[in-house]
mmCIF file with all atom_site columns, C-alpha atoms in Angstrom:
data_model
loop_
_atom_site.group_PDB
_atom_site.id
_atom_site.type_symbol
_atom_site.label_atom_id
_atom_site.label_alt_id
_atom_site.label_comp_id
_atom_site.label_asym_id
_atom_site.label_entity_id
_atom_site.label_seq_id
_atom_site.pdbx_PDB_ins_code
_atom_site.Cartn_x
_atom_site.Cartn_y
_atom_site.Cartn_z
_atom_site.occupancy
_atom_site.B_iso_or_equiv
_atom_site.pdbx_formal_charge
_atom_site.auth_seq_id
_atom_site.auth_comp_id
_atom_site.auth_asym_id
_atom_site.auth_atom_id
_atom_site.pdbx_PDB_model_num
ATOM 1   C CA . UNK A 1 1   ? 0.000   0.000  0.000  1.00 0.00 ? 7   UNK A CA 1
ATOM 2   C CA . UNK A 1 2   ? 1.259   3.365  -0.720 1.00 0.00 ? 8   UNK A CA 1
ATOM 3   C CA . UNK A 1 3   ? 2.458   5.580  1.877  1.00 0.00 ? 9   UNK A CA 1
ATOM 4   C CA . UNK A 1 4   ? -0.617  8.334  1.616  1.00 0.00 ? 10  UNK A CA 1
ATOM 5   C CA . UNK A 1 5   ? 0.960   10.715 4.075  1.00 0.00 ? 11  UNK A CA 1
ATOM 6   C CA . UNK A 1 6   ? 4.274   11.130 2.065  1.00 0.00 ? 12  UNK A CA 1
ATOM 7   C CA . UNK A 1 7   ? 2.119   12.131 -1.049 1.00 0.00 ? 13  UNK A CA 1
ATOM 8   C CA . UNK A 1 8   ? 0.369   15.224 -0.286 1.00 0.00 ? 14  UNK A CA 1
ATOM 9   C CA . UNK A 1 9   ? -1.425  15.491 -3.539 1.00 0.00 ? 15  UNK A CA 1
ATOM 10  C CA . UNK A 1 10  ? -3.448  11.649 -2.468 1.00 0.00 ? 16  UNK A CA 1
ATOM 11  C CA . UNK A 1 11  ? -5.097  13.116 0.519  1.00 0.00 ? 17  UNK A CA 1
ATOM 12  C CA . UNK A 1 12  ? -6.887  15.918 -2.232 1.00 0.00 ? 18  UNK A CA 1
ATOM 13  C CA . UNK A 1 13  ? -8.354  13.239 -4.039 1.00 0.00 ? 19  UNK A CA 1
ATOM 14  C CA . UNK A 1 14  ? -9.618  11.253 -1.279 1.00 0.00 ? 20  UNK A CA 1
ATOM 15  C CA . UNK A 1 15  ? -13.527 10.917 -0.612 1.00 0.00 ? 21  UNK A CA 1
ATOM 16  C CA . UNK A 1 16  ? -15.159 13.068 2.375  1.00 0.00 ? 22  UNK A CA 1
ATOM 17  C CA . UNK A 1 17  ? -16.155 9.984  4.004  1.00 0.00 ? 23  UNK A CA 1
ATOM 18  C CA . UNK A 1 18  ? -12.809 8.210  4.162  1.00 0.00 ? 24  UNK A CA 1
ATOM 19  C CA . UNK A 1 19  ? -11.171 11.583 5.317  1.00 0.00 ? 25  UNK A CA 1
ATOM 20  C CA . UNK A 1 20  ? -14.063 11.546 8.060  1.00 0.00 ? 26  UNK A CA 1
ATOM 21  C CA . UNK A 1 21  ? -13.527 7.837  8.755  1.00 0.00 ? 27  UNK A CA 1
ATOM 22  C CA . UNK A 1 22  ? -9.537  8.762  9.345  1.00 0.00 ? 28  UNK A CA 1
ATOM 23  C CA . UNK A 1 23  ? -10.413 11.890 11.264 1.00 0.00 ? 29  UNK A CA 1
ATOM 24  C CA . UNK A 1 24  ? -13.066 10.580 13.530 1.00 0.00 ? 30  UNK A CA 1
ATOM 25  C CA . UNK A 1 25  ? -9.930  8.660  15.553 1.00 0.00 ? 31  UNK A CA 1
ATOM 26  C CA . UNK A 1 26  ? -7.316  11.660 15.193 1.00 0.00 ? 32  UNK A CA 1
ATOM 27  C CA . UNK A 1 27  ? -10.030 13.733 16.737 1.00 0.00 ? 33  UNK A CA 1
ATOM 28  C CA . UNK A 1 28  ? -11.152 10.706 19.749 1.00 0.00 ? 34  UNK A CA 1
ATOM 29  C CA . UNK A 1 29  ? -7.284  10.416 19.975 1.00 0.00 ? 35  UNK A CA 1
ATOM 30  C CA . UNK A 1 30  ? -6.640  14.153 20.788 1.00 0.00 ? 36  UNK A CA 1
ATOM 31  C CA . UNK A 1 31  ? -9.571  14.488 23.070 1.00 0.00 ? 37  UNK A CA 1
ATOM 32  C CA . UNK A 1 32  ? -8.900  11.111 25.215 1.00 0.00 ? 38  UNK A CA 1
ATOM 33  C CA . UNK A 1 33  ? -4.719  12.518 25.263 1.00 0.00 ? 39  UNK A CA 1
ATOM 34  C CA . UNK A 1 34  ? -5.700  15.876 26.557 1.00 0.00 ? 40  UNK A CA 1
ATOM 35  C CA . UNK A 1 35  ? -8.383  14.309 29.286 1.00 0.00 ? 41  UNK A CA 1
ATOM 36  C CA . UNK A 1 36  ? -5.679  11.939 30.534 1.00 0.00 ? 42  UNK A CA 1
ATOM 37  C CA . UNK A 1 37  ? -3.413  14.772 30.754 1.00 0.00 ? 43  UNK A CA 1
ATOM 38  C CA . UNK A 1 38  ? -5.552  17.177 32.405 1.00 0.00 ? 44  UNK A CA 1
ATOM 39  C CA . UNK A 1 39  ? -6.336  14.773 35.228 1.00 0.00 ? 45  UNK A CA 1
ATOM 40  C CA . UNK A 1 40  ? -6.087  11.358 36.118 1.00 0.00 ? 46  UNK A CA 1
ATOM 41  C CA . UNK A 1 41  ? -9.673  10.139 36.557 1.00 0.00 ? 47  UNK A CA 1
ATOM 42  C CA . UNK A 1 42  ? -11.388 6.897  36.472 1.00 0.00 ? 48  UNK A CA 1
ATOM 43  C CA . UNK A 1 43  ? -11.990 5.716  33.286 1.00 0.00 ? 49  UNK A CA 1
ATOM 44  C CA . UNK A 1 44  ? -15.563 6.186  33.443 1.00 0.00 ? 50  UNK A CA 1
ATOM 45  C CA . UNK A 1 45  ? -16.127 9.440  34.363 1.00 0.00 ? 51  UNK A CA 1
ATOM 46  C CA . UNK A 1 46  ? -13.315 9.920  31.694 1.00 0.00 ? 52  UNK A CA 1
ATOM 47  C CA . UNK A 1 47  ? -15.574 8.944  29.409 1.00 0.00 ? 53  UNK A CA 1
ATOM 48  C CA . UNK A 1 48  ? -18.353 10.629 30.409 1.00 0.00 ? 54  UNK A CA 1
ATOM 49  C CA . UNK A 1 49  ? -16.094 13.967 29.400 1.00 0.00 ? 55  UNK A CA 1
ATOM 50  C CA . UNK A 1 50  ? -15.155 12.875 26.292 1.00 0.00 ? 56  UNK A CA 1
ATOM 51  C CA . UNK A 1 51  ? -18.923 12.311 25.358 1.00 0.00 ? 57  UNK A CA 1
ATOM 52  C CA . UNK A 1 52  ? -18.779 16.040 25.534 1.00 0.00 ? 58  UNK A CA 1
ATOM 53  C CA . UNK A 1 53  ? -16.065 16.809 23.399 1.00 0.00 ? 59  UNK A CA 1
ATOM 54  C CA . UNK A 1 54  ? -17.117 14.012 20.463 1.00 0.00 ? 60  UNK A CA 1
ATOM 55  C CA . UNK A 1 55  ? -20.965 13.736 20.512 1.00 0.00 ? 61  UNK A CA 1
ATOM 56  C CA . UNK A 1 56  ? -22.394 15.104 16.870 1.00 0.00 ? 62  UNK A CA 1
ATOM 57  C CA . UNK A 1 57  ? -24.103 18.353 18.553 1.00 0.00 ? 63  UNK A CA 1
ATOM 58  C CA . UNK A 1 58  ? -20.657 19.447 19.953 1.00 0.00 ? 64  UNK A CA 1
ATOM 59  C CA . UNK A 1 59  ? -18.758 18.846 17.334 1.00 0.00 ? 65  UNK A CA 1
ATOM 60  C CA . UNK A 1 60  ? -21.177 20.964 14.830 1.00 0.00 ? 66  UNK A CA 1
ATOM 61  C CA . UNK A 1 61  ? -20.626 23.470 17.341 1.00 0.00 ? 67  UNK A CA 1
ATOM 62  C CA . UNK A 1 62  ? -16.897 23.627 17.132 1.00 0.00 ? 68  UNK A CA 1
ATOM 63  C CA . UNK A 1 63  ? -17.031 23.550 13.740 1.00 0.00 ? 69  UNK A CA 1
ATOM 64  C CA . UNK A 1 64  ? -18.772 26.705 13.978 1.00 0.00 ? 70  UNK A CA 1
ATOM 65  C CA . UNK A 1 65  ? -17.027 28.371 15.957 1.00 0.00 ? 71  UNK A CA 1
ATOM 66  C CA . UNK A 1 66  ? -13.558 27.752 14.455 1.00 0.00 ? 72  UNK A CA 1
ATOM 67  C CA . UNK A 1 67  ? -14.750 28.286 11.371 1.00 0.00 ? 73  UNK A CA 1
ATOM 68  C CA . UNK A 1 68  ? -13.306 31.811 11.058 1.00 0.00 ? 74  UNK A CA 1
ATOM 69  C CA . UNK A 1 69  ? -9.971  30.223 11.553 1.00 0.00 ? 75  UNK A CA 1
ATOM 70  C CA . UNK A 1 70  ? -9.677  28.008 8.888  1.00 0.00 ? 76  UNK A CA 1
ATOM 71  C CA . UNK A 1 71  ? -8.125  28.090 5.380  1.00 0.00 ? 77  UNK A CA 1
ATOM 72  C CA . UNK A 1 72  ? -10.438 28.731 2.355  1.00 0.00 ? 78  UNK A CA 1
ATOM 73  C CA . UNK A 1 73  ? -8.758  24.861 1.308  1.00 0.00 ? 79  UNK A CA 1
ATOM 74  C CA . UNK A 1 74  ? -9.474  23.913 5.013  1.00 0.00 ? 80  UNK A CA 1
ATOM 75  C CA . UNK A 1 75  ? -13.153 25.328 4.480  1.00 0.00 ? 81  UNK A CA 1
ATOM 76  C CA . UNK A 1 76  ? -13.485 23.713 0.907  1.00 0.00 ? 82  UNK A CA 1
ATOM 77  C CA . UNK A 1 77  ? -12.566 20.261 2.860  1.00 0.00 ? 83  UNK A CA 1
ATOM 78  C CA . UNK A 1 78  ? -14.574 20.486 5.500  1.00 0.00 ? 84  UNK A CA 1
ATOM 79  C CA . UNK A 1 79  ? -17.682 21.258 3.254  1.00 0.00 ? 85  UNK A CA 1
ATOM 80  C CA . UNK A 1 80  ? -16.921 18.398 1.261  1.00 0.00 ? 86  UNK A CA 1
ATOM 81  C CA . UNK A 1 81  ? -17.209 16.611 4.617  1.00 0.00 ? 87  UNK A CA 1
ATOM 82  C CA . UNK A 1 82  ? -20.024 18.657 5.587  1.00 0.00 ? 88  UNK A CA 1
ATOM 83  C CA . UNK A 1 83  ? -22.245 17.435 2.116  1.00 0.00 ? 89  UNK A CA 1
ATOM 84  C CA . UNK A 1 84  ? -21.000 13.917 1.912  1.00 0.00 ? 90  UNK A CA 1
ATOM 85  C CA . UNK A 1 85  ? -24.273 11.508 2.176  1.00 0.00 ? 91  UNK A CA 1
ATOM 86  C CA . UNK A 1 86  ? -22.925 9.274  5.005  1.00 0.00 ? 92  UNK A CA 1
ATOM 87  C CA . UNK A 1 87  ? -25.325 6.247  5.358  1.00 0.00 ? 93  UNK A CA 1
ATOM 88  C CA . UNK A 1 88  ? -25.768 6.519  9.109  1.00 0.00 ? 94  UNK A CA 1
ATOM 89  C CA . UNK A 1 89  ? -28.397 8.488  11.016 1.00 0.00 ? 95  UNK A CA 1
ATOM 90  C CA . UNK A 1 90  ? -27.472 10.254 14.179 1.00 0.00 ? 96  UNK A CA 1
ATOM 91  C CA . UNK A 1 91  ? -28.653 8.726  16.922 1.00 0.00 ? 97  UNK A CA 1
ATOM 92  C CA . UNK A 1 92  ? -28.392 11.804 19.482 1.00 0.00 ? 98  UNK A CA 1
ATOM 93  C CA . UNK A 1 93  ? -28.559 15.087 17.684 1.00 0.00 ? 99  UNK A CA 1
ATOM 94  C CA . UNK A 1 94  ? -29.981 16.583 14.247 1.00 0.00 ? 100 UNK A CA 1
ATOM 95  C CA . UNK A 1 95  ? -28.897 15.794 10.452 1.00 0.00 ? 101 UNK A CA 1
ATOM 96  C CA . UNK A 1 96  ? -27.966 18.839 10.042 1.00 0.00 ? 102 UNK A CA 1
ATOM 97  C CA . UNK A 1 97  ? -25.194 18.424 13.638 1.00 0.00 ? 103 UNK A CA 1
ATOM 98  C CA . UNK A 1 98  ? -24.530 15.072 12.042 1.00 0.00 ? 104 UNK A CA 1
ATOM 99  C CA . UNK A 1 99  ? -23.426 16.550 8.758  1.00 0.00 ? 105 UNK A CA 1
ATOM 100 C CA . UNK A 1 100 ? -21.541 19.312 10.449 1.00 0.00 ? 106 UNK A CA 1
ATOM 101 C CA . UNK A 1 101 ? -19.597 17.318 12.647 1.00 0.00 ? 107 UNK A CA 1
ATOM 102 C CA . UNK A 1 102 ? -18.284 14.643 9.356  1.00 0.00 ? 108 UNK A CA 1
ATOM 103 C CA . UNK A 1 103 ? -17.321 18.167 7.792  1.00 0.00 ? 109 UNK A CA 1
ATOM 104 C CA . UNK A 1 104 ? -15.074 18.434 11.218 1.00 0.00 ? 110 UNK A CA 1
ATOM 105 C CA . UNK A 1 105 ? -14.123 15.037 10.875 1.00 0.00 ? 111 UNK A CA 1
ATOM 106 C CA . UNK A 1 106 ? -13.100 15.096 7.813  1.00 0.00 ? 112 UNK A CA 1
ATOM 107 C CA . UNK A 1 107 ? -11.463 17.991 8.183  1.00 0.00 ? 113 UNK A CA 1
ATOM 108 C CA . UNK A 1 108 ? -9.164  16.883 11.013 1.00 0.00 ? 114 UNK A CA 1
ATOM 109 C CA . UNK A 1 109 ? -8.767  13.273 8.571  1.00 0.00 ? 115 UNK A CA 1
ATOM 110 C CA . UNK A 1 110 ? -7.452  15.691 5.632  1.00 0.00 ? 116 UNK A CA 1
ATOM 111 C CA . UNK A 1 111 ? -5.063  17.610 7.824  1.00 0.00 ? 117 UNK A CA 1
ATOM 112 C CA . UNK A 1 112 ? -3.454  14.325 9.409  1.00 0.00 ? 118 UNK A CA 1
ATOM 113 C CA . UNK A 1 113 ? -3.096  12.629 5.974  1.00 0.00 ? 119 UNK A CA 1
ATOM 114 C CA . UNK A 1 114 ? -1.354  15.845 4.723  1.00 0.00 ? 120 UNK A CA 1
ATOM 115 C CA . UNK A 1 115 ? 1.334   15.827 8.258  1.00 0.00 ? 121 UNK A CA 1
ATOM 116 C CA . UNK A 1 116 ? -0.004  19.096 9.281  1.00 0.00 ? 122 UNK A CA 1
ATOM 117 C CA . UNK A 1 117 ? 0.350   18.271 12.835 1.00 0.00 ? 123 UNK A CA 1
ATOM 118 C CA . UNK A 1 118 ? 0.539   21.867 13.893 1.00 0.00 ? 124 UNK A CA 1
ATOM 119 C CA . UNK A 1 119 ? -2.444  23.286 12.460 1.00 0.00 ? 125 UNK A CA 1
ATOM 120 C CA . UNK A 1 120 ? -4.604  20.109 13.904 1.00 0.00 ? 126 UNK A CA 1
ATOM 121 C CA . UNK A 1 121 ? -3.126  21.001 17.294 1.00 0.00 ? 127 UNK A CA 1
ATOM 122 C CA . UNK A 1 122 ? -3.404  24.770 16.151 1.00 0.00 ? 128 UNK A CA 1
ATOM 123 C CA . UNK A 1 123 ? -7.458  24.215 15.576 1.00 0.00 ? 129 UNK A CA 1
ATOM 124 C CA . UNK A 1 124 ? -7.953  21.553 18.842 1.00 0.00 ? 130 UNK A CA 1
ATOM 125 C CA . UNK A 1 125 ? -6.214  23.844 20.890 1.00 0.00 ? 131 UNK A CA 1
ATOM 126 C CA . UNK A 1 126 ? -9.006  26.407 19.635 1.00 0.00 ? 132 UNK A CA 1
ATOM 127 C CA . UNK A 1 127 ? -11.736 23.993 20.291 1.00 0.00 ? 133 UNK A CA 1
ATOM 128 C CA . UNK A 1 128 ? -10.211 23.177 23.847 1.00 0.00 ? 134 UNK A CA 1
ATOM 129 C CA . UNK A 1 129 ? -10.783 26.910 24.869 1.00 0.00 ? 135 UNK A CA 1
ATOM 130 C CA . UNK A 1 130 ? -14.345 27.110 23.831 1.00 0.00 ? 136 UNK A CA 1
ATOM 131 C CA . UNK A 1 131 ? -14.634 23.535 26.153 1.00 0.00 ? 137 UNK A CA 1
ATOM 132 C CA . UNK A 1 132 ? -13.366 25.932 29.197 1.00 0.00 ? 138 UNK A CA 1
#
């Protein structure tokens, strides 16, 4: 298999959903990392917090809000995301916060597949402050 991340031109042409697919655990992986190091806490009420941080309705949020942050490429991606038909239906929140949030998934997919590990901590450590 070819090494996606080395060619930066691949993760351009990849679908919305796969981007979302590969973004969905960068984004669980950042959240459960910054819970562990903000306090060590049983695993359960652990998470119970990260429910808050990854549930559809939250996630549409912080795609709103760091919306004015983002690239007009980053934008372009995450609307991509954002349109894709996935073939799930939310099971807490609205279409609409389902949508949004596999925009931010594939958003934060796109950005790991392209090694810009700066801007993804750049835009979690945005969504970290509107959590606080």
């Amino acid at each position: 298999m070819e090494n996606i991340s080395q060619n930066h031109t691949m993760a351009d042409e990849i679908s919305p959903l796969t981007l979302a697919f590969v973004g969905d655990g960068v984004y669980d992986l950042l959240v459960r990392d910054y819970l562990v190091r903000k306090a060590n806490r049983p695993v359960g009420e652990l998470n119970k917090i990260k429910v808050s941080f990854v549930n559809c309705k939250a996630q549409a949020e912080f795609a709103k809000q760091i919306m004015p942050e983002l690239t007009e490429n980053e934008i372009a991606v995450y609307k991509r995301g954002r349109n894709a038909a996935p073939k799930c239906t939310p099971k807490n929140g609205t279409v609409a916060d389902y949508h949004s949030a596999t925009g931010l998934e594939s958003l934060f997919g796109y950005l790991h597949l392209k090694n810009e590990k700066s801007r993804i901590d750049y835009l979690f450590g945005k969504i970290i402050e509107l959590q606080n």
